[in-house]
Amino acid sequence: MKKWPLFLGLMLVVMLAAISCNKEGNEPAPIAQLDRKPMLENYANNFIAPAYAKMTTDVEALESAVSAFVATPDQTKFIAAQQALATAYLQWQKTDLYEFGPAEGAQLRSYMNTYPVTVSKVTDNISSGTYDLESFGNRDAQGFPAMDYLLNGTDMSMYTTGANAAGRKAYLSAVVAKMAEKIKAVNTDWSTYKSTFIESTGTDVNSSLSQVVNGCVLYYERYLRGGKIGIPAGVMSGTPSVGHVESFYSPENSIPFAVAALNEVKNFYTGGTAASMQTYLAAIGTKDDNGMLMADLIQQEMTEAINSMKGLNGTLIDNINNNRTSVLQAYDEIQDVVPLLKVDMVSAFSISITYTDNDGD
Amino acid sequence: MKQKIANIASAEQFEKPVYSASLAVFRVVFGFMLFFSTVRFWLKGWIEELYINPKMFFTYWGFEWVHPLGQYTYLLFIVCGISALFFALGLYYRIASILLFLSFTYIELMDKTNYLNHYYFVTLVLFLMMWLPANVNFSLDAMRKPQISKRFVPLWTVGSIRMMMSIVYVYAGLAKLNSDWLIEAMPLRLWLPANNDMPLLGPLFNHLWVAYFFSWFGALYDLTIPFFLLNRKTRQYAYATVVVFHLLTAALFPIGVFPYVMIVSALVFFDSKDADKFVQRMKEFWPFLHADDDKDMFGYKPKRAKLLRSMFVLFFTIQIIMPWRYLLNKGELFWTEDGYRFSWRVMLMEKMGYAQFIVKDAATGNKITVNNNEFLTRNQERMMATQPDFILQYAHYLHDEFTTRGVHNPEVYATIYVAMNGRRSRLYADTTVDLAKETDTWRPKKWILDFDDKIHGL
């Protein structure tokens, strides 16, 4: 019995000795930054909700531009619709990474941006006049890629003098209506989901942090790195396939879209001036071998990825055809961020990925 | 002192009579714990999630023939649950304990993704329990056949369970004596802040010193607790510490029933006289149980005793040596995990990996990037990405899978990044090695890249 105080005392002494020997141990614990709630508030209020709100506005603007064009088709209205599409499609790059919570439930991405568009499905739908845009088989015949084909890959005259112009106009309207329906639903759901999101401050599988991190990392790896660059450049298959670039019928947009998407991921990670994954990771304090905070290293690598993408002149298609080495270099820069997010950040956050028991070993 | 050591070492000391109630109480609490654990597993839908849904299963070396049984897997759990119940009640104890050992062990061998130290502990304890006279008191067997009822058993029967528990604690403590744990407070430094929204204690976890305190206290606790439990004077305080410590770990970490297993198992350290008093009182409440106040002592038949003695000596020799097997390998234990499992390294590191596999057609040179989610569950993928034996088994699986998909002589390459205990992730495996051609042997795996850092300590 008497041994206990002795042991405790001894332990405290050794412990304090260890802490004082250790440089990092001298830093005061950054308590406020380790609170997850401000980060979730920042994300919900300043990133996710505004992104869906703006996305909704842009799709509604596209919808009205399309309906004006369909009512009395002319070149001016056609160009206006094209511009509205470009605006909305760009905003999509700043929205797509938030596919968790309501958007994940609605499978928003698959309705909005499954590319490449399958043109034969679009033309079949137009000629048959009967189609169900809810059906899984039509995911690659709607959304932004279909709009891109219908407005940028099709001559204006097809809507006036072309065969089945009426059917074409109807399909154009139907596609944009479905997009508006989907995005509005998610936008509405977010307004109620927001408080749930902010209050779920844990680190278990269902927690908001887990949702955000897993959603973003999946997006970055599969849809940004893989979808926008890797697949068209043939990183996985060895053979390039430019038909798989995003925004194929307005190819000048592919690189700006990729850059916008990368920027959004970076902005989201850094969180502007408020609490974010970066500040939270900085508070945990993991460092690389040179003593640089992992939190800052990730930001730096993201900047490099953005710059390498920005450095490509001309369209992505041109670059893949004539300058593939540079595209592959840009891909590598983008890829460098993946393990940092998926391994370093996730393990520092100690997010659970499963409901089952785990020894942590 | 010398005399004391000589006494302990002498055979008579081992054969010293102690109250059989100690073993009986342990049987009851351990059995019920396993019963509830099985029910819990079932109710959470884990049988389906872990043993029916996955496409492939990671097998243990030498036990490749153990597979889930499809829908019959449920039957296996029924056998396990019912035999746990019979085990607890001491009804047909011999058969129940054998069935429980076999079914429980079979379940654990089905997929090493789900390896947990405490499951291994349960398997070992069940192995011992098959041979011990745990049903001679406070059991339905003793009620059915009063002639088997015995109030005393040899000390070594209870002692072997205490020994097993002590090994777990002490080795778990020794494993913590390393620079990451003691000097860096890793991985608790990462894990504790993740729980900072817990009521009451939560805010404490934001402080670095708390991670240090937990690390040092944890190591000291593991190393010393068996001795404090064995000592009559410190026992009750030590047991209180056991309860508090394990309840705290239960609140903090997703380690399931392990804390409760340890809490109830530690009861075996209590004086057998106290257990006897408790059992005698229980028998007053339940008069149908055979109440024995005789001086009968359980004894094995001489031949059997000799055999058992050798077996137990061998068993404990293996148990004491096995955790050290990693010393034969040069690489960093935490990195290569050669000798990591089955050595009581509990909650010791935060290791996370990311593995991207590429299957190459040897004839056409075509490359296919593998989507792990197509073949593995998230948990399997997570385990696979940091453990070499998983990586190899998966590579072979991909080889076979893509052969049937028409790829000619598939070559399997992997880009794997692993981060450990807060260090920056680094490349784990040689990306130019065709992993499908590598085999899992006892020798070091050359395709694992160097850790490039040193963790000092045991």
PDB file of C-alpha atoms in Angstrom, chain A residues 1-4 7-8 10-12 14-16 18-19 21-22 24-36 199-205 210 214 218 221-222 225 235-239 280 284-290 294 297 301 331 335-336 338-340 342-361, chain B residues 40 44 46 49-50 114-119 182-184 186 189-191 193-197 203 205-209 212-214 216-217 220 224-225 228 231 233-234 237-238 241 253-258 337 340 345-354 356 365-369 371 373 378-379 381-383 387 417-419 422-426:
ATOM      1  CA  MET A   1       0.000   0.000   0.000  1.00  0.00           C
ATOM      2  CA  LYS A   2       2.772   2.383   0.930  1.00  0.00           C
ATOM      3  CA  LYS A   3       4.420   1.769  -2.418  1.00  0.00           C
ATOM      4  CA  TRP A   4       1.749   3.622  -4.339  1.00  0.00           C
ATOM      5  CA  PHE A   7       5.481   4.948  -7.564  1.00  0.00           C
ATOM      6  CA  LEU A   8       3.281   7.829  -8.529  1.00  0.00           C
ATOM      7  CA  LEU A  10       8.624   8.545  -9.303  1.00  0.00           C
ATOM      8  CA  MET A  11       6.489   8.355 -12.377  1.00  0.00           C
ATOM      9  CA  LEU A  12       5.709  12.064 -12.299  1.00  0.00           C
ATOM     10  CA  VAL A  14      10.451  10.812 -14.846  1.00  0.00           C
ATOM     11  CA  MET A  15       7.583  12.058 -16.909  1.00  0.00           C
ATOM     12  CA  LEU A  16       8.359  15.696 -16.317  1.00  0.00           C
ATOM     13  CA  ALA A  18      10.998  13.432 -20.393  1.00  0.00           C
ATOM     14  CA  ILE A  19       8.775  16.329 -21.308  1.00  0.00           C
ATOM     15  CA  CYS A  21      14.014  17.071 -22.550  1.00  0.00           C
ATOM     16  CA  ASN A  22      11.701  17.147 -25.472  1.00  0.00           C
ATOM     17  CA  GLU A  24       8.142  19.890 -28.813  1.00  0.00           C
ATOM     18  CA  GLY A  25       6.893  19.155 -25.356  1.00  0.00           C
ATOM     19  CA  ASN A  26       7.689  22.683 -24.280  1.00  0.00           C
ATOM     20  CA  GLU A  27       5.115  24.191 -26.572  1.00  0.00           C
ATOM     21  CA  PRO A  28       1.836  24.909 -24.821  1.00  0.00           C
ATOM     22  CA  ALA A  29      -1.018  22.736 -25.979  1.00  0.00           C
ATOM     23  CA  PRO A  30      -3.059  24.666 -28.537  1.00  0.00           C
ATOM     24  CA  ILE A  31      -6.349  24.066 -26.843  1.00  0.00           C
ATOM     25  CA  ALA A  32      -8.705  26.290 -28.764  1.00  0.00           C
ATOM     26  CA  GLN A  33      -7.549  25.015 -32.140  1.00  0.00           C
ATOM     27  CA  LEU A  34      -8.247  21.442 -31.138  1.00  0.00           C
ATOM     28  CA  ASP A  35     -11.926  22.204 -30.898  1.00  0.00           C
ATOM     29  CA  ARG A  36     -13.681  20.762 -33.938  1.00  0.00           C
ATOM     30  CA  GLU A 199     -23.147  19.524 -33.721  1.00  0.00           C
ATOM     31  CA  SER A 200     -21.630  16.209 -34.802  1.00  0.00           C
ATOM     32  CA  THR A 201     -18.179  16.996 -33.427  1.00  0.00           C
ATOM     33  CA  GLY A 202     -16.943  13.467 -32.748  1.00  0.00           C
ATOM     34  CA  THR A 203     -14.404  11.433 -34.660  1.00  0.00           C
ATOM     35  CA  ASP A 204     -16.418   8.263 -35.171  1.00  0.00           C
ATOM     36  CA  VAL A 205     -17.547   6.942 -38.548  1.00  0.00           C
ATOM     37  CA  SER A 210     -15.048  11.882 -40.894  1.00  0.00           C
ATOM     38  CA  ASN A 214     -13.530  10.996 -46.486  1.00  0.00           C
ATOM     39  CA  LEU A 218     -12.370  10.456 -52.321  1.00  0.00           C
ATOM     40  CA  GLU A 221      -8.272  11.151 -55.628  1.00  0.00           C
ATOM     41  CA  ARG A 222     -10.922   9.638 -57.844  1.00  0.00           C
ATOM     42  CA  ARG A 225      -6.862  13.468 -59.998  1.00  0.00           C
ATOM     43  CA  VAL A 235      -2.062   7.290 -66.547  1.00  0.00           C
ATOM     44  CA  MET A 236      -3.861   4.133 -65.546  1.00  0.00           C
ATOM     45  CA  SER A 237      -4.231   2.465 -68.924  1.00  0.00           C
ATOM     46  CA  GLY A 238      -1.058   3.648 -70.647  1.00  0.00           C
ATOM     47  CA  THR A 239      -2.997   4.981 -73.619  1.00  0.00           C
ATOM     48  CA  TYR A 280      -6.659  21.547 -36.657  1.00  0.00           C
ATOM     49  CA  ILE A 284      -2.045  18.360 -33.477  1.00  0.00           C
ATOM     50  CA  GLY A 285       1.451  19.283 -34.560  1.00  0.00           C
ATOM     51  CA  THR A 286       2.696  16.360 -36.665  1.00  0.00           C
ATOM     52  CA  LYS A 287       5.801  17.241 -38.651  1.00  0.00           C
ATOM     53  CA  ASP A 288       7.739  15.894 -41.585  1.00  0.00           C
ATOM     54  CA  ASP A 289      11.352  14.741 -41.388  1.00  0.00           C
ATOM     55  CA  ASN A 290      12.625  18.301 -41.769  1.00  0.00           C
ATOM     56  CA  MET A 294       2.482  18.566 -42.008  1.00  0.00           C
ATOM     57  CA  LEU A 297       3.471  20.902 -46.132  1.00  0.00           C
ATOM     58  CA  GLU A 301       2.135  20.604 -52.113  1.00  0.00           C
ATOM     59  CA  TYR A 331      -0.577  14.547 -62.585  1.00  0.00           C
ATOM     60  CA  GLN A 335      -0.846  12.741 -56.905  1.00  0.00           C
ATOM     61  CA  ASP A 336       1.774  13.833 -54.359  1.00  0.00           C
ATOM     62  CA  VAL A 338      -3.017  12.135 -52.111  1.00  0.00           C
ATOM     63  CA  PRO A 339      -0.915  10.213 -49.562  1.00  0.00           C
ATOM     64  CA  LEU A 340      -0.515  13.385 -47.505  1.00  0.00           C
ATOM     65  CA  LYS A 342      -5.235  10.146 -47.172  1.00  0.00           C
ATOM     66  CA  VAL A 343      -2.528   8.850 -44.873  1.00  0.00           C
ATOM     67  CA  ASP A 344      -0.817  11.630 -42.929  1.00  0.00           C
ATOM     68  CA  MET A 345      -3.791  13.823 -42.278  1.00  0.00           C
ATOM     69  CA  VAL A 346      -6.311  11.050 -41.722  1.00  0.00           C
ATOM     70  CA  SER A 347      -4.070   9.191 -39.290  1.00  0.00           C
ATOM     71  CA  ALA A 348      -3.311  12.377 -37.339  1.00  0.00           C
ATOM     72  CA  PHE A 349      -7.044  13.044 -37.094  1.00  0.00           C
ATOM     73  CA  SER A 350      -7.657   9.530 -35.720  1.00  0.00           C
ATOM     74  CA  ILE A 351     -10.906   9.216 -37.588  1.00  0.00           C
ATOM     75  CA  SER A 352     -12.615   5.848 -37.259  1.00  0.00           C
ATOM     76  CA  ILE A 353     -13.423   4.063 -40.457  1.00  0.00           C
ATOM     77  CA  THR A 354     -15.369   1.186 -39.024  1.00  0.00           C
ATOM     78  CA  TYR A 355     -17.934   0.285 -36.414  1.00  0.00           C
ATOM     79  CA  THR A 356     -16.190  -2.895 -35.393  1.00  0.00           C
ATOM     80  CA  ASP A 357     -13.802  -3.289 -32.487  1.00  0.00           C
ATOM     81  CA  ASN A 358     -10.243  -2.376 -33.099  1.00  0.00           C
ATOM     82  CA  ASP A 359      -7.110  -2.710 -31.058  1.00  0.00           C
ATOM     83  CA  GLY A 360      -5.396   0.084 -32.888  1.00  0.00           C
ATOM     84  CA  ASP A 361      -2.652  -2.256 -33.941  1.00  0.00           C
TER      85      ASP A 361
ATOM     86  CA  ARG B  40     -23.273  -8.679 -29.165  1.00  0.00           C
ATOM     87  CA  LYS B  44     -24.423  -5.723 -34.356  1.00  0.00           C
ATOM     88  CA  TRP B  46     -20.944  -8.242 -37.674  1.00  0.00           C
ATOM     89  CA  GLU B  49     -20.400  -7.746 -42.284  1.00  0.00           C
ATOM     90  CA  LEU B  50     -17.171  -9.529 -41.444  1.00  0.00           C
ATOM     91  CA  ASN B 114     -10.221  -9.038 -37.360  1.00  0.00           C
ATOM     92  CA  TYR B 115      -7.271 -10.102 -35.244  1.00  0.00           C
ATOM     93  CA  LEU B 116      -7.470  -8.553 -31.820  1.00  0.00           C
ATOM     94  CA  ASN B 117      -5.121  -9.267 -28.989  1.00  0.00           C
ATOM     95  CA  HIS B 118      -7.978 -10.004 -26.663  1.00  0.00           C
ATOM     96  CA  TYR B 119      -9.416 -12.632 -28.960  1.00  0.00           C
ATOM     97  CA  LEU B 182       7.666   7.224 -23.613  1.00  0.00           C
ATOM     98  CA  ILE B 183       9.444  10.164 -25.206  1.00  0.00           C
ATOM     99  CA  GLU B 184       6.981  11.222 -27.908  1.00  0.00           C
ATOM    100  CA  MET B 186       2.764   8.563 -29.494  1.00  0.00           C
ATOM    101  CA  ARG B 189      -0.911  12.166 -28.495  1.00  0.00           C
ATOM    102  CA  LEU B 190      -2.957  11.632 -31.641  1.00  0.00           C
ATOM    103  CA  TRP B 191      -5.695   9.534 -30.126  1.00  0.00           C
ATOM    104  CA  PRO B 193      -7.497  14.834 -28.795  1.00  0.00           C
ATOM    105  CA  ALA B 194      -9.855  12.830 -31.007  1.00  0.00           C
ATOM    106  CA  ASN B 195     -11.874  12.241 -27.834  1.00  0.00           C
ATOM    107  CA  ASN B 196     -11.877  15.819 -26.618  1.00  0.00           C
ATOM    108  CA  ASP B 197     -15.636  16.124 -26.976  1.00  0.00           C
ATOM    109  CA  PRO B 203     -11.135  18.988 -22.364  1.00  0.00           C
ATOM    110  CA  PHE B 205      -7.210  15.544 -23.747  1.00  0.00           C
ATOM    111  CA  ASN B 206      -6.245  18.763 -25.474  1.00  0.00           C
ATOM    112  CA  HIS B 207      -3.248  19.021 -23.185  1.00  0.00           C
ATOM    113  CA  LEU B 208      -0.041  17.372 -24.212  1.00  0.00           C
ATOM    114  CA  TRP B 209       0.943  16.485 -20.667  1.00  0.00           C
ATOM    115  CA  TYR B 212       2.450  11.846 -21.487  1.00  0.00           C
ATOM    116  CA  PHE B 213       0.714  10.999 -18.247  1.00  0.00           C
ATOM    117  CA  PHE B 214      -1.418   8.321 -19.903  1.00  0.00           C
ATOM    118  CA  TRP B 216       3.733   6.597 -18.640  1.00  0.00           C
ATOM    119  CA  PHE B 217       0.944   5.507 -16.392  1.00  0.00           C
ATOM    120  CA  LEU B 220       3.795   1.371 -15.426  1.00  0.00           C
ATOM    121  CA  THR B 224       3.274  -3.836 -12.266  1.00  0.00           C
ATOM    122  CA  ILE B 225      -0.403  -4.620 -11.974  1.00  0.00           C
ATOM    123  CA  PHE B 228       0.027  -5.741  -6.998  1.00  0.00           C
ATOM    124  CA  ASN B 231       0.038  -9.266  -3.193  1.00  0.00           C
ATOM    125  CA  LYS B 233      -1.948  -6.121   0.894  1.00  0.00           C
ATOM    126  CA  THR B 234      -2.240  -4.179  -2.335  1.00  0.00           C
ATOM    127  CA  TYR B 237      -6.412  -1.092  -4.514  1.00  0.00           C
ATOM    128  CA  ALA B 238      -4.900  -2.760  -7.518  1.00  0.00           C
ATOM    129  CA  THR B 241      -7.183   0.507 -10.501  1.00  0.00           C
ATOM    130  CA  PHE B 253     -11.128   3.525 -27.669  1.00  0.00           C
ATOM    131  CA  PRO B 254     -13.240   1.237 -29.847  1.00  0.00           C
ATOM    132  CA  ILE B 255     -11.857  -1.920 -28.292  1.00  0.00           C
ATOM    133  CA  GLY B 256     -15.167  -3.636 -27.623  1.00  0.00           C
ATOM    134  CA  VAL B 257     -15.388  -6.138 -24.795  1.00  0.00           C
ATOM    135  CA  PHE B 258     -11.668  -6.277 -24.072  1.00  0.00           C
ATOM    136  CA  GLU B 337       5.515  -6.182 -38.361  1.00  0.00           C
ATOM    137  CA  TYR B 340       4.170  -8.094 -34.172  1.00  0.00           C
ATOM    138  CA  ARG B 345       1.388  -5.228 -28.492  1.00  0.00           C
ATOM    139  CA  VAL B 346      -1.884  -3.605 -27.606  1.00  0.00           C
ATOM    140  CA  MET B 347      -2.897  -0.089 -28.679  1.00  0.00           C
ATOM    141  CA  LEU B 348       0.700   0.635 -29.473  1.00  0.00           C
ATOM    142  CA  MET B 349       0.822   2.487 -32.741  1.00  0.00           C
ATOM    143  CA  GLU B 350      -1.096   4.631 -35.136  1.00  0.00           C
ATOM    144  CA  LYS B 351      -0.340   3.238 -38.560  1.00  0.00           C
ATOM    145  CA  MET B 352      -2.155   4.171 -41.699  1.00  0.00           C
ATOM    146  CA  GLY B 353      -1.518   3.209 -45.249  1.00  0.00           C
ATOM    147  CA  TYR B 354      -2.606   3.813 -48.794  1.00  0.00           C
ATOM    148  CA  GLN B 356      -2.576   1.451 -54.999  1.00  0.00           C
ATOM    149  CA  GLY B 365       1.883  -4.477 -71.326  1.00  0.00           C
ATOM    150  CA  ASN B 366      -1.578  -3.107 -70.518  1.00  0.00           C
ATOM    151  CA  LYS B 367      -1.933  -1.739 -67.023  1.00  0.00           C
ATOM    152  CA  ILE B 368      -5.052  -1.802 -64.915  1.00  0.00           C
ATOM    153  CA  THR B 369      -5.327   0.302 -61.783  1.00  0.00           C
ATOM    154  CA  ASN B 371      -9.963  -0.327 -57.221  1.00  0.00           C
ATOM    155  CA  ASN B 373     -13.102  -1.375 -52.885  1.00  0.00           C
ATOM    156  CA  ARG B 378     -12.823  -0.761 -45.893  1.00  0.00           C
ATOM    157  CA  ASN B 379     -11.484  -2.469 -42.826  1.00  0.00           C
ATOM    158  CA  GLU B 381      -8.238  -2.449 -47.114  1.00  0.00           C
ATOM    159  CA  ARG B 382      -7.000  -0.540 -44.100  1.00  0.00           C
ATOM    160  CA  MET B 383      -5.379  -3.600 -42.543  1.00  0.00           C
ATOM    161  CA  GLN B 387       0.842  -5.249 -43.114  1.00  0.00           C
ATOM    162  CA  TYR B 417       2.510   4.876 -48.586  1.00  0.00           C
ATOM    163  CA  VAL B 418       2.512   4.301 -44.853  1.00  0.00           C
ATOM    164  CA  ALA B 419       2.561   6.825 -42.037  1.00  0.00           C
ATOM    165  CA  GLY B 422       2.809  10.977 -36.569  1.00  0.00           C
ATOM    166  CA  ARG B 423       5.757  10.641 -38.935  1.00  0.00           C
ATOM    167  CA  ARG B 424       5.407  11.712 -42.510  1.00  0.00           C
ATOM    168  CA  SER B 425       4.194   8.955 -44.796  1.00  0.00           C
ATOM    169  CA  ARG B 426       6.837   7.245 -46.855  1.00  0.00           C
TER     170      ARG B 426
END
